[in-house]
Amino acid sequence: MLDSIKDFAADFFVTGDPLIYGADVSIALVSIAIVFVLTYFKKWKWLWREWLTTVDHKKIGIMYLIASLLMLFRGGVDALLMRTQLALPNVEFLQADHYNAIFTTHGTIMILFMAMPMMFALFNMVVPLQIGARDVAFPFLNALSFWLFLMGAMLLNVSFVIGGSPDAGWLSYPPLSELSGSPGVGQDFYIWGIQISGIGSLATGINFIVTILKMRAPGMKLMKMPLFSWSVLSACITILFAFPILTITLALLFLDRYFGAHFFTLDGGGMSMMYVNLIWMWGHPEVYIVVLPAFGIFSEIVATFSKKTIFGYKSMVFAMMVISVLSFFTWVHHFFTMGSSADVNSFFAITTMAIAIPTGVKVFNWLFTMFRGRISFQSPMLWTMGFIPCFLVGGATGVMLAVAPADFQYHNSYFLIAHFHQVLIGGVVFGYLAGIYYWWPKLFGFKLDEKRGRWAFWTWNIGFYVCFFPQYFLGLDGMTRRVYTYGWDRGWAALNFTSTIGAFMMGIGFLFQVWQIAYSVRKGERATGDAWGGNGRTLEWSIPSPPPVYNFAVVPQVKHADDWFHVKEDKAKGIERPKQQLEPIHMPKNSAIPFVMASFFFLVGFGFTFHWTWMIIVGALGVFGSLFARSFSYDVDYYIPVDEVIETERKLGRSY
Amino acid sequence: MQQHIVSPEVHEHHTQEQESLKTAGFWLFLVSDTLLFGTLFATYVVLVGHTNGGPSGKELFEIPGFVASTFLLLTSSFTSGLAVLQMQAKKLSGMIFWLIMTLLLGAAFLYLEVTEFVNLVHEGANIGTSAFLSAFFTLVGTHGIHVTVGIFWCIGLIFQLRKHGITTVTKRKISNFSLYWHFLDVIWIFLFSVVYLMGVM
Amino acid sequence: MSPHSDSHGHGHGHHEEHNHGSLKSYTIGFIISIILTVIPMLVVFNGLMSRTGTLLVILVTAILQLLVQLFFFMHINEGEKPRYNVMALVLGFVIVITIVAGSVWIMSFNSVVQ
């Protein structure tokens, strides 16, 4: 009996690596600490009622934010481990298989479990406030999306200590990711982690399209909508069309592994390149999904901090919509070297380059907005200024990669690595950080400390260039991606060492941010409703910070683009908008079903990973049971009476 | 529901707007489902010739079976429409009758599909035989799973109808169900055309 | 919580009056669908046409039947304006066609390689 338990544990848990034992211990300690704190302060009920069952978009946004920052930490640690291994030739810090696992989880986590949730955090924190709505179209579904994301992320992360991490690259190309190449459970964790969170992403896409199209404040015509909301709309449209492709691609890989199908295997007539073709049909739109909201964030910030209307509003909208559609016509540039015909490569080279045009339009618009503006350089604007040159270089090297014949030289080299980090960090991460700095006071009611923010900004930025510029040259010198070590004779040592220094600088930048948040929680300046010096232009700045649960006591009547700016202008001229009558506010009730259902999804994923049929059945029954429970519940909403609204507003210093 | 805070008319108004959002969202779900099937079709079309020396569609597909399936599903699509017509005429019993007809036709369709799959497996043509058969079973099977889910959904809705009658909420649910059912018929048309007809020609 | 966009400007409660087809339109749709199903069957089972001709008939009747069901059964020409669902559907079809045709085109390299 004891022996069989021992055998099971030796298979089940990852063993034999001191790094992982360290992680085991720290995970156990942190879990115990959390349980202890919650019990000691009697916070279990609070956790359940205020967070686990909430359907409030603001709280869901905050939960996404916390989760994504944790994932940024984990992905960042992965990156630092890799850079340590590569700092000098012949380092024996990591073994080859461990290195494989680390670059795989780094990529997967950073794109799917860091960038995506950070994006959803911003969607949730901002969009309803910006369009004058009291919640999203489907608050219940919104909560479900979050919990599905979290359970998916947990499933992937648990592979670190249980069963073994995936190690076939962040997109897991077959045949390596097939049973023949990856017999372990890591690959199944990967499939189910992404599948489960992918359902959530698709639901969020649908949710926000409907929210934006149908729930805007009266008078807010589409062409009067703030640009961030436009960018969310374009990203969600792309999600709607792209994520089903990912679901199917991974499902087919799962069928190969679980039921012995032959989609992508080497035998049985399978075609592994079909996987590459399919996954990039999702993968390419995916990078636009994450970068489009960043474009929207910059548009808001540039206008606010230049104290000017955004230059070329219509061209901005047009550019984003063009990008979101064009993104579906460029996927082959990820595998020009496959050996497809010259016609195919030429076609996709041209479509790829065409995307540079709308992107260039946007850059010029931002620059023209700043031109002759009275710019104030606070954190959000700093990150925006950091973004523009960085993204420009990333875009230019992207066009270089788009030249199909030249790509045979760059393909899978560090040149490519440098390029996509430049657009993903320079574009996406800088964008989201700018957005978090910008909207933080709105959601939390206090500002983040500027001084520590500046240190964070400069270490991040300088670190970025120190880290990734050498990699372009390493790529041109012939260093390919995913090598875990190299010899002195290659002559790559100096550049690699520089790169590692840059990576650690970015790590220090992140620590500054942690310090900044910790410091500001205690000493941060209280934020007013219009938190950025009264320069806010859009509706979210017209309500208190943090907003009450119903956001708007009365639904605003919109007349202009940047309506809040015009309200303030009119007020200065002595023109007041008429006060509106308060009415009882219709709100959704909290529900435990999203959390419960997502937990059952976790069981399904875990069961499939370990081939435990009983667990799959329990999980699947739970999922369907939850669906039915929801379908049969008709008491899902409530009203906040007028008196209560008046009282809440009075406490926030506003009279009605 | 706390109707005492607002009048029933105001509450009804909120409910209607809420339900119209859900219909809009459901349309988007159907569009995403179109993409899901689109990807499966792409895989099927690319892999259809990869029989790995095993049987091809021409040798495997039984004409009477898939012709019968097609008419069953087409008719059930029609009857689900009739249920919606009854709903608009506010005739609860007629509506439930046509929903049950839809269910039965759907179940008959599923029965044929399962029989087909079982026969194929007995002939030694299973999901692991060749890339072509992997793609075939997955494409047709995914549609079958959709039909199965639809059947359970419809049963659930019939219970809700009996409990709540025809209200704004149940109306929206039935309308969305019928959209889903028509959608499955449309997908089947393409399965019938691309998989079966092109398979046996 | 409530939707209140400009698209709702023209009077509330109009969801009630949506006329989702009539018995006549459903019946017409049903009959046309049957005809469009039978045509390719006849062509295929009796070998009436060349390979290309047959493929063309199958695809054209399938697409026609798609349209028939969309209009007669799913009533995409009704509902609130602007018809976002139709826009989404059209874009969806464009992308589906891209996926299918693109995959065939891109993967045709395989026949050269093998």
XYZ file of C-alpha atoms in Angstrom, chain A:
656
model
C 0.000 0.000 0.000
C 2.648 2.505 1.117
C 4.830 1.524 -1.798
C 2.094 2.066 -4.329
C 1.413 5.498 -2.866
C 5.111 6.256 -3.119
C 5.189 5.131 -6.739
C 2.186 7.229 -7.554
C 3.658 10.297 -5.853
C 6.945 9.873 -7.684
C 5.065 9.926 -10.999
C 2.518 12.509 -10.026
C 4.812 15.160 -8.566
C 7.751 16.590 -10.379
C 10.842 15.414 -8.545
C 14.575 15.594 -8.687
C 15.180 19.290 -9.296
C 16.174 21.551 -6.399
C 14.582 24.576 -8.134
C 11.259 22.773 -8.180
C 11.527 21.573 -4.590
C 12.088 25.205 -3.684
C 8.965 26.135 -5.622
C 6.998 23.347 -3.907
C 7.967 24.659 -0.509
C 7.152 28.259 -1.375
C 3.785 27.308 -2.910
C 2.894 25.339 0.225
C 3.997 28.186 2.498
C 2.096 30.833 0.536
C -1.063 28.694 0.521
C -0.844 28.138 4.268
C -0.242 31.847 4.800
C -3.307 32.778 2.705
C -5.539 30.318 4.551
C -4.210 31.545 7.874
C -4.731 35.229 7.087
C -8.260 34.645 5.773
C -9.195 32.613 8.834
C -7.482 34.879 11.352
C -9.199 38.002 10.045
C -12.470 36.114 9.476
C -12.436 37.037 5.807
C -13.762 33.857 4.228
C -17.301 35.142 3.990
C -16.074 38.459 2.669
C -13.991 36.669 0.025
C -16.970 34.603 -1.062
C -19.560 37.370 -1.096
C -17.493 40.252 -2.401
C -15.190 38.493 -4.856
C -15.805 34.837 -5.665
C -19.463 35.339 -6.493
C -19.334 38.903 -7.780
C -20.638 39.888 -11.193
C -19.525 43.519 -10.887
C -17.320 44.372 -13.865
C -15.055 46.566 -11.734
C -14.270 43.793 -9.281
C -13.835 41.278 -12.076
C -11.444 43.730 -13.699
C -9.437 43.982 -10.485
C -9.272 40.197 -10.173
C -8.042 39.940 -13.767
C -5.443 42.566 -12.968
C -4.127 40.766 -9.897
C -3.998 37.438 -11.735
C -2.219 38.940 -14.722
C 0.394 40.647 -12.550
C 1.085 37.325 -10.821
C 1.442 35.705 -14.225
C 3.736 38.518 -15.348
C 5.891 37.650 -12.345
C 5.937 33.956 -13.177
C 6.629 34.547 -16.879
C 9.265 37.085 -15.939
C 11.038 34.648 -13.639
C 11.052 32.165 -16.520
C 12.647 34.811 -18.718
C 15.330 35.591 -16.143
C 16.131 31.891 -15.735
C 16.626 31.631 -19.493
C 18.749 34.744 -19.670
C 20.874 33.461 -16.776
C 21.437 30.214 -18.625
C 22.413 32.087 -21.796
C 24.509 34.793 -20.148
C 27.765 33.049 -20.961
C 28.781 30.051 -23.088
C 28.561 26.550 -21.634
C 26.683 27.540 -18.490
C 25.304 24.547 -16.614
C 22.578 26.305 -14.692
C 19.680 24.574 -16.462
C 19.498 21.230 -18.250
C 18.293 21.092 -21.842
C 14.887 19.605 -20.986
C 14.345 22.060 -18.173
C 15.248 24.898 -20.517
C 12.692 23.592 -23.047
C 9.983 23.587 -20.409
C 10.880 27.111 -19.354
C 10.760 28.735 -22.793
C 7.491 26.921 -23.461
C 5.781 28.120 -20.304
C 7.306 31.586 -20.665
C 5.690 32.085 -24.078
C 2.388 30.450 -23.229
C 1.986 32.324 -19.974
C 3.048 35.695 -21.300
C 0.638 35.653 -24.249
C -2.328 33.699 -22.948
C -2.188 34.141 -19.198
C -0.552 37.542 -18.857
C -1.357 39.689 -21.906
C -4.899 38.388 -22.378
C -6.068 38.806 -18.766
C -4.348 42.174 -18.441
C -6.262 43.205 -21.540
C -9.516 41.848 -20.089
C -8.715 43.681 -16.856
C -8.636 46.944 -18.771
C -11.784 46.047 -20.750
C -13.640 45.410 -17.516
C -12.228 48.303 -15.579
C -12.904 50.888 -18.253
C -15.361 50.103 -21.022
C -18.693 50.265 -19.139
C -17.558 53.481 -17.405
C -16.439 54.982 -20.663
C -19.673 54.344 -22.550
C -21.948 55.312 -19.674
C -23.235 51.835 -18.820
C -23.903 50.244 -15.438
C -22.354 46.911 -16.266
C -21.517 44.775 -19.270
C -24.224 43.142 -21.378
C -23.872 39.747 -19.688
C -22.478 40.186 -16.160
C -22.940 36.507 -15.294
C -21.052 35.419 -18.406
C -18.378 37.957 -17.574
C -17.779 36.336 -14.192
C -17.749 32.925 -15.848
C -15.117 34.127 -18.329
C -12.886 35.231 -15.502
C -13.145 31.982 -13.584
C -12.588 29.935 -16.730
C -9.475 31.967 -17.424
C -8.241 31.480 -13.876
C -8.898 27.740 -13.841
C -7.166 27.388 -17.215
C -4.192 29.346 -15.952
C -4.066 27.235 -12.780
C -4.172 24.066 -14.850
C -1.153 25.148 -16.860
C 0.710 26.400 -13.814
C 0.089 23.314 -11.747
C 2.060 21.329 -14.335
C 5.128 22.952 -12.846
C 4.904 20.801 -9.721
C 2.500 18.033 -10.763
C 3.188 15.773 -13.692
C 5.704 17.968 -15.515
C 5.601 21.110 -17.646
C 4.888 21.184 -21.384
C 8.098 21.556 -23.342
C 7.212 21.616 -27.045
C 7.318 25.388 -27.544
C 4.614 27.939 -26.854
C 2.602 26.870 -29.930
C 3.455 23.178 -29.546
C 4.059 22.179 -33.125
C 3.486 18.532 -33.937
C 4.973 15.992 -34.398
C 6.969 17.054 -31.329
C 3.776 17.748 -29.383
C 2.237 14.431 -30.430
C 2.278 11.410 -28.158
C 5.355 10.126 -29.994
C 7.345 13.279 -29.226
C 5.854 14.299 -25.876
C 4.528 11.252 -24.048
C 4.267 13.120 -20.729
C 1.252 14.895 -19.324
C 2.728 18.388 -19.764
C 1.309 18.679 -23.256
C -2.172 17.734 -22.007
C -1.969 20.393 -19.311
C -1.113 22.834 -22.069
C -4.052 21.793 -24.260
C -6.638 21.880 -21.481
C -5.305 24.989 -19.804
C -5.619 26.922 -23.034
C -8.901 25.286 -24.067
C -10.648 26.199 -20.820
C -9.394 29.755 -20.694
C -10.088 30.066 -24.442
C -13.801 29.483 -23.881
C -13.675 32.372 -21.428
C -11.882 34.620 -23.910
C -14.432 33.939 -26.619
C -17.271 34.694 -24.212
C -15.601 37.948 -23.218
C -15.300 38.868 -26.880
C -19.017 38.355 -27.458
C -19.859 40.114 -24.200
C -17.992 43.287 -25.034
C -19.167 43.467 -28.635
C -22.768 43.454 -27.415
C -21.941 45.840 -24.571
C -20.365 48.363 -26.898
C -22.905 48.063 -29.693
C -26.014 48.045 -27.524
C -25.337 49.699 -24.182
C -23.850 53.071 -24.963
C -25.333 56.073 -23.179
C -28.120 57.786 -25.142
C -26.683 60.145 -27.731
C -23.312 58.412 -27.910
C -23.294 57.558 -31.583
C -20.589 55.104 -32.598
C -18.551 57.940 -34.062
C -18.710 59.782 -30.743
C -17.415 56.827 -28.810
C -14.022 57.109 -27.066
C -11.181 55.495 -29.000
C -10.378 52.978 -26.283
C -13.883 51.564 -26.592
C -13.406 51.461 -30.342
C -10.180 49.543 -29.907
C -11.943 47.088 -27.601
C -14.642 46.610 -30.214
C -12.093 45.887 -32.928
C -10.159 43.499 -30.672
C -13.347 41.673 -29.693
C -14.401 41.267 -33.308
C -11.028 39.672 -33.928
C -11.495 37.423 -30.861
C -14.891 36.344 -32.140
C -13.418 35.048 -35.387
C -10.017 33.875 -34.190
C -10.657 31.926 -31.004
C -12.855 29.204 -32.512
C -9.912 28.371 -34.768
C -7.658 27.886 -31.736
C -10.275 25.734 -30.036
C -10.470 23.411 -33.012
C -6.735 23.259 -33.599
C -6.028 22.212 -30.029
C -9.029 19.877 -30.020
C -7.579 18.071 -33.047
C -4.213 17.768 -31.322
C -6.048 16.401 -28.295
C -7.846 13.825 -30.467
C -4.494 12.747 -31.865
C -3.067 12.307 -28.393
C -6.077 10.848 -26.615
C -7.927 8.827 -29.236
C -5.117 8.028 -31.638
C -6.442 10.134 -34.500
C -4.106 11.079 -37.333
C -4.526 14.770 -37.987
C -0.959 15.860 -37.432
C 0.938 12.629 -36.904
C 3.733 11.484 -39.158
C 1.982 8.186 -39.874
C -1.594 7.389 -40.895
C -1.658 10.116 -43.546
C -1.467 12.931 -40.996
C -0.062 16.285 -41.919
C 1.834 18.121 -39.215
C 2.124 21.310 -41.272
C -1.659 21.598 -41.240
C -1.392 22.300 -37.519
C 1.049 25.104 -38.173
C -1.296 26.484 -40.796
C -4.283 26.352 -38.453
C -2.640 27.601 -35.296
C -1.309 30.683 -37.029
C -4.757 31.477 -38.388
C -5.496 32.122 -34.746
C -1.986 33.122 -33.706
C -1.581 36.026 -36.016
C -4.931 37.664 -35.241
C -4.082 37.010 -31.593
C -1.152 39.419 -31.621
C -3.426 42.075 -33.092
C -6.038 41.267 -30.467
C -3.576 42.167 -27.737
C -2.079 45.196 -29.457
C -5.290 46.916 -30.614
C -6.460 47.824 -27.084
C -2.978 49.212 -26.448
C -3.518 51.530 -29.424
C -6.783 52.634 -27.857
C -5.095 53.291 -24.519
C -2.431 55.471 -26.141
C -5.102 57.429 -27.968
C -6.862 58.256 -24.695
C -3.653 59.117 -22.878
C -2.163 61.254 -25.637
C -5.349 63.328 -25.834
C -5.652 63.752 -22.045
C -2.040 64.658 -21.389
C -1.674 66.881 -24.451
C -4.974 68.537 -23.463
C -6.134 68.347 -27.062
C -8.720 66.466 -29.058
C -7.187 63.423 -30.698
C -5.928 64.176 -34.193
C -7.692 62.254 -36.980
C -10.381 60.478 -34.942
C -12.033 58.948 -37.996
C -8.781 57.707 -39.466
C -7.977 56.149 -36.074
C -11.252 54.237 -36.096
C -10.798 53.233 -39.704
C -7.214 52.087 -39.111
C -8.223 49.871 -36.200
C -11.039 48.229 -38.110
C -8.778 47.647 -41.117
C -6.144 46.092 -38.875
C -8.641 43.771 -37.248
C -9.887 42.462 -40.611
C -6.496 42.400 -42.373
C -5.065 40.407 -39.477
C -6.882 37.362 -40.859
C -5.030 37.501 -44.157
C -1.393 37.379 -43.132
C -0.868 34.154 -41.223
C 1.516 32.430 -43.619
C 4.339 34.855 -42.826
C 4.971 32.741 -39.738
C 6.009 29.824 -41.922
C 7.370 31.200 -45.161
C 10.074 28.563 -44.921
C 7.586 25.689 -45.059
C 8.133 25.426 -48.802
C 4.822 26.605 -50.094
C 4.674 27.986 -53.608
C 6.125 31.359 -54.516
C 2.593 32.642 -55.174
C 1.562 31.862 -51.622
C 4.605 33.498 -50.079
C 4.306 36.604 -52.277
C 0.633 37.056 -51.480
C 1.164 36.857 -47.741
C 4.290 39.015 -47.851
C 2.236 41.771 -49.462
C -0.715 41.516 -47.070
C 1.726 41.599 -44.156
C 3.392 44.738 -45.364
C -0.003 46.305 -46.003
C -0.730 46.231 -42.273
C 2.115 48.684 -41.733
C 0.004 51.341 -43.490
C -2.886 51.691 -41.003
C -0.398 51.312 -38.160
C 1.697 54.133 -39.562
C -1.429 56.295 -39.808
C -1.995 55.815 -36.111
C 1.551 56.747 -35.162
C 1.305 59.967 -37.135
C -2.025 60.767 -35.505
C -0.526 60.411 -32.031
C 2.404 62.618 -32.999
C 0.103 65.265 -34.479
C -2.018 65.199 -31.339
C 1.044 65.951 -29.240
C 2.202 68.635 -31.670
C 1.759 72.036 -30.001
C -0.051 70.423 -27.086
C 0.785 71.389 -23.504
C 2.093 67.955 -22.622
C 2.399 66.921 -18.987
C 4.742 64.012 -18.436
C 3.103 61.888 -15.805
C 3.449 58.089 -15.713
C 0.826 57.210 -18.352
C 2.296 59.709 -20.794
C 5.848 58.554 -20.093
C 4.983 54.994 -21.050
C 3.259 56.299 -24.164
C 6.358 58.219 -25.130
C 8.398 55.089 -24.476
C 6.106 53.088 -26.692
C 6.313 55.139 -29.880
C 10.005 54.681 -30.787
C 9.997 51.122 -29.517
C 6.997 50.082 -31.563
C 8.330 51.912 -34.588
C 11.544 49.887 -34.578
C 9.552 46.705 -33.911
C 7.267 47.495 -36.845
C 10.187 48.219 -39.149
C 11.924 44.942 -38.326
C 8.531 43.312 -38.867
C 8.466 44.608 -42.417
C 11.982 43.217 -42.859
C 10.724 39.814 -41.725
C 7.767 40.116 -44.064
C 10.066 40.010 -47.077
C 9.597 36.319 -47.814
C 12.989 35.578 -49.424
C 14.862 37.433 -46.693
C 12.847 35.591 -44.064
C 14.722 32.425 -44.910
C 17.677 34.156 -43.254
C 15.834 35.583 -40.224
C 13.468 32.690 -39.589
C 13.666 31.286 -36.051
C 16.762 33.311 -35.285
C 17.232 35.764 -32.432
C 16.391 38.490 -34.944
C 12.813 37.216 -34.819
C 12.933 36.969 -31.027
C 14.057 40.578 -30.774
C 11.370 41.684 -33.245
C 8.381 40.167 -31.523
C 9.523 41.161 -28.066
C 9.883 44.663 -29.354
C 6.280 44.805 -30.562
C 4.877 42.776 -27.671
C 6.749 44.514 -24.856
C 7.080 47.880 -26.552
C 3.513 47.795 -27.832
C 1.439 45.591 -25.603
C 3.148 45.654 -22.198
C 4.026 49.350 -22.304
C 0.486 50.032 -23.505
C -1.197 48.052 -20.770
C 1.092 49.482 -18.106
C 0.258 52.967 -19.372
C -3.417 52.046 -19.185
C -3.084 50.649 -15.676
C -1.323 53.822 -14.500
C -3.950 55.941 -16.227
C -7.061 54.216 -14.870
C -5.641 53.057 -11.515
C -6.917 56.147 -9.632
C -10.361 55.633 -11.150
C -10.649 52.072 -9.892
C -8.807 52.286 -6.584
C -9.370 55.876 -5.536
C -5.697 56.743 -5.044
C -2.828 57.586 -7.347
C 0.331 55.609 -7.847
C 3.452 57.340 -6.623
C 5.129 59.244 -9.479
C 8.691 59.152 -8.164
C 8.932 55.363 -7.906
C 6.987 55.192 -11.155
C 9.714 57.150 -12.905
C 12.404 54.798 -11.635
C 10.354 51.875 -12.824
C 9.847 53.487 -16.207
C 13.511 54.228 -16.840
C 14.839 50.860 -15.645
C 12.211 49.072 -17.742
C 12.913 51.154 -20.814
C 16.694 51.194 -20.745
C 16.642 47.538 -19.725
C 14.473 46.755 -22.707
C 16.887 48.176 -25.261
C 19.909 46.682 -23.520
C 18.193 43.312 -23.543
C 16.791 43.141 -27.046
C 19.009 45.228 -29.316
C 21.913 42.792 -28.962
C 19.534 40.002 -29.954
C 19.021 41.446 -33.436
C 22.752 41.134 -33.991
C 22.895 37.712 -32.384
C 20.241 36.650 -34.859
C 22.201 38.018 -37.774
C 25.264 36.218 -36.381
C 23.390 32.958 -36.650
C 22.099 32.314 -33.142
C 18.814 30.447 -33.395
C 16.013 30.544 -30.871
C 15.526 27.790 -28.287
C 19.195 26.800 -28.028
C 19.981 26.211 -24.385
C 23.686 26.822 -24.599
C 26.464 27.658 -27.040
C 30.244 27.493 -27.248
C 32.895 30.213 -26.867
C 33.934 29.724 -30.468
C 30.674 31.252 -31.706
C 31.617 34.732 -30.558
C 28.162 35.359 -29.071
C 29.278 35.793 -25.479
C 29.511 39.584 -25.233
C 26.149 40.260 -26.858
C 24.424 37.586 -24.791
C 25.915 38.903 -21.592
C 24.702 42.417 -22.415
C 21.276 41.041 -23.170
C 21.123 39.298 -19.808
C 22.023 42.539 -18.015
C 19.107 44.219 -19.797
C 16.727 41.443 -18.791
C 17.642 41.852 -15.141
C 17.172 45.600 -15.435
C 13.596 44.956 -16.570
C 13.215 42.635 -13.597
C 14.355 45.462 -11.316
C 11.861 47.740 -13.068
C 9.108 45.296 -12.126
C 10.302 45.298 -8.499
C 10.116 49.097 -8.517
C 6.517 48.775 -9.620
C 5.729 46.364 -6.814
C 7.324 48.818 -4.402
C 5.423 51.656 -6.048
C 2.100 49.908 -5.502
C 2.933 48.895 -1.923
C 4.059 52.446 -1.160
C 1.029 54.070 -2.782
C -1.458 51.838 -0.983
C -0.284 53.473 2.234
C 0.800 56.923 1.115
C -0.792 57.458 -2.285
C -2.503 60.756 -3.022
C -6.312 60.497 -2.912
C -7.820 60.675 -6.371
C -10.717 62.924 -7.259
C -13.307 61.860 -9.808
C -11.443 63.662 -12.567
C -8.158 62.297 -11.354
C -5.627 63.676 -13.836
C -5.696 67.334 -12.910
C -9.216 67.748 -14.203
C -8.068 67.012 -17.735
C -10.202 63.908 -18.263
C -12.203 63.967 -21.462
C -14.428 60.918 -21.366
C -17.346 59.792 -19.217
C -15.387 57.651 -16.749
C -13.884 60.848 -15.277
C -17.313 62.305 -14.569
C -18.081 59.857 -11.752
C -16.425 59.371 -8.339
C -13.195 57.391 -7.903
C -13.746 54.578 -7.132
C -17.194 54.480 -8.721
C -20.207 53.211 -6.774
C -21.486 49.746 -7.634
C -23.984 51.109 -10.177
C -21.375 53.462 -11.761
C -23.756 56.207 -12.883
C -26.477 57.506 -10.570
C -28.216 58.762 -13.689
C -27.346 57.610 -17.172
C -25.581 60.524 -18.889
C -27.022 62.107 -22.013
C -24.176 62.415 -24.475
C -23.907 65.235 -26.992
C -20.324 65.217 -28.202
C -17.290 63.033 -28.597
C -15.201 63.615 -25.427
C -18.463 64.596 -23.759
C -17.090 65.168 -20.250
C -14.614 67.713 -21.638
C -17.517 69.591 -23.223
C -19.563 69.449 -20.035
C -16.689 71.122 -18.210
C -16.231 73.717 -20.962
C -19.922 74.561 -20.878
C -19.857 74.815 -17.124
C -17.004 77.313 -17.315
C -19.186 79.367 -19.639
C -22.041 79.086 -17.164
C -24.097 76.580 -19.142
C -25.239 73.668 -16.978
C -26.822 70.505 -18.321
C -30.283 69.968 -16.811
C -30.333 67.641 -13.803
C -31.961 64.319 -14.465
C -34.440 62.459 -12.332
C -33.118 59.559 -10.278
C -34.797 56.223 -10.855
C -34.432 52.828 -9.176
C -31.388 51.133 -10.677
C -31.657 47.709 -12.266
C -28.700 45.497 -11.299
C -27.677 41.834 -11.714
C -27.528 39.587 -8.653
C -24.330 37.874 -7.615
C -24.012 34.214 -8.447
C -21.881 31.312 -7.283
C -22.471 29.367 -10.486
C -19.545 30.844 -12.491
C -17.015 29.871 -9.854
C -18.523 26.419 -9.356
C -18.833 25.733 -13.067
C -15.257 26.797 -13.779
C -14.068 24.517 -10.965
C -15.811 21.617 -12.638
C -14.112 22.590 -15.888
C -10.836 22.328 -14.020
C -11.748 18.776 -13.021
C -12.537 17.922 -16.640
C -9.175 19.254 -17.770
C -7.280 17.550 -14.979
C -9.115 14.287 -15.604
C -8.289 14.325 -19.304
C -4.675 15.135 -18.532
C -4.257 12.091 -16.318
C -6.753 9.852 -18.167
C -8.900 9.599 -15.032
C -12.307 8.845 -16.495
C -14.179 9.158 -13.203
C -12.926 12.683 -12.772
C -13.890 13.628 -16.330
C -17.413 12.322 -15.708
C -17.745 14.152 -12.394
C -16.471 17.337 -13.991
C -18.676 17.084 -17.076
C -21.779 16.374 -14.985
C -20.899 19.379 -12.865
C -20.529 21.595 -15.907
C -23.874 20.558 -17.376
C -25.531 20.719 -13.977
C -24.303 24.284 -13.584
C -25.610 25.173 -17.032
C -29.030 23.815 -16.139
C -28.994 25.493 -12.740
C -28.393 28.793 -14.477
C -30.989 28.158 -17.153
C -33.597 27.375 -14.498
C -32.888 30.410 -12.313
C -35.237 33.250 -13.109
C -34.506 35.472 -10.112
C -31.329 37.059 -11.380
C -31.749 40.792 -10.884
C -32.688 43.383 -8.291
C -33.295 47.104 -7.964
C -31.440 49.679 -5.916
C -34.050 52.084 -4.512
C -33.684 55.823 -5.097
C -33.108 56.572 -1.389
C -30.163 54.242 -1.306
C -28.680 55.847 -4.427
C -29.044 59.307 -2.891
C -27.399 58.132 0.317
C -24.494 56.494 -1.537
C -23.935 59.576 -3.658
C -24.085 61.832 -0.596
C -21.306 59.826 1.018
C -19.277 60.277 -2.167
C -19.831 64.023 -1.904
C -22.388 64.397 -4.639
C -25.878 65.702 -4.139
C -29.043 64.859 -6.008
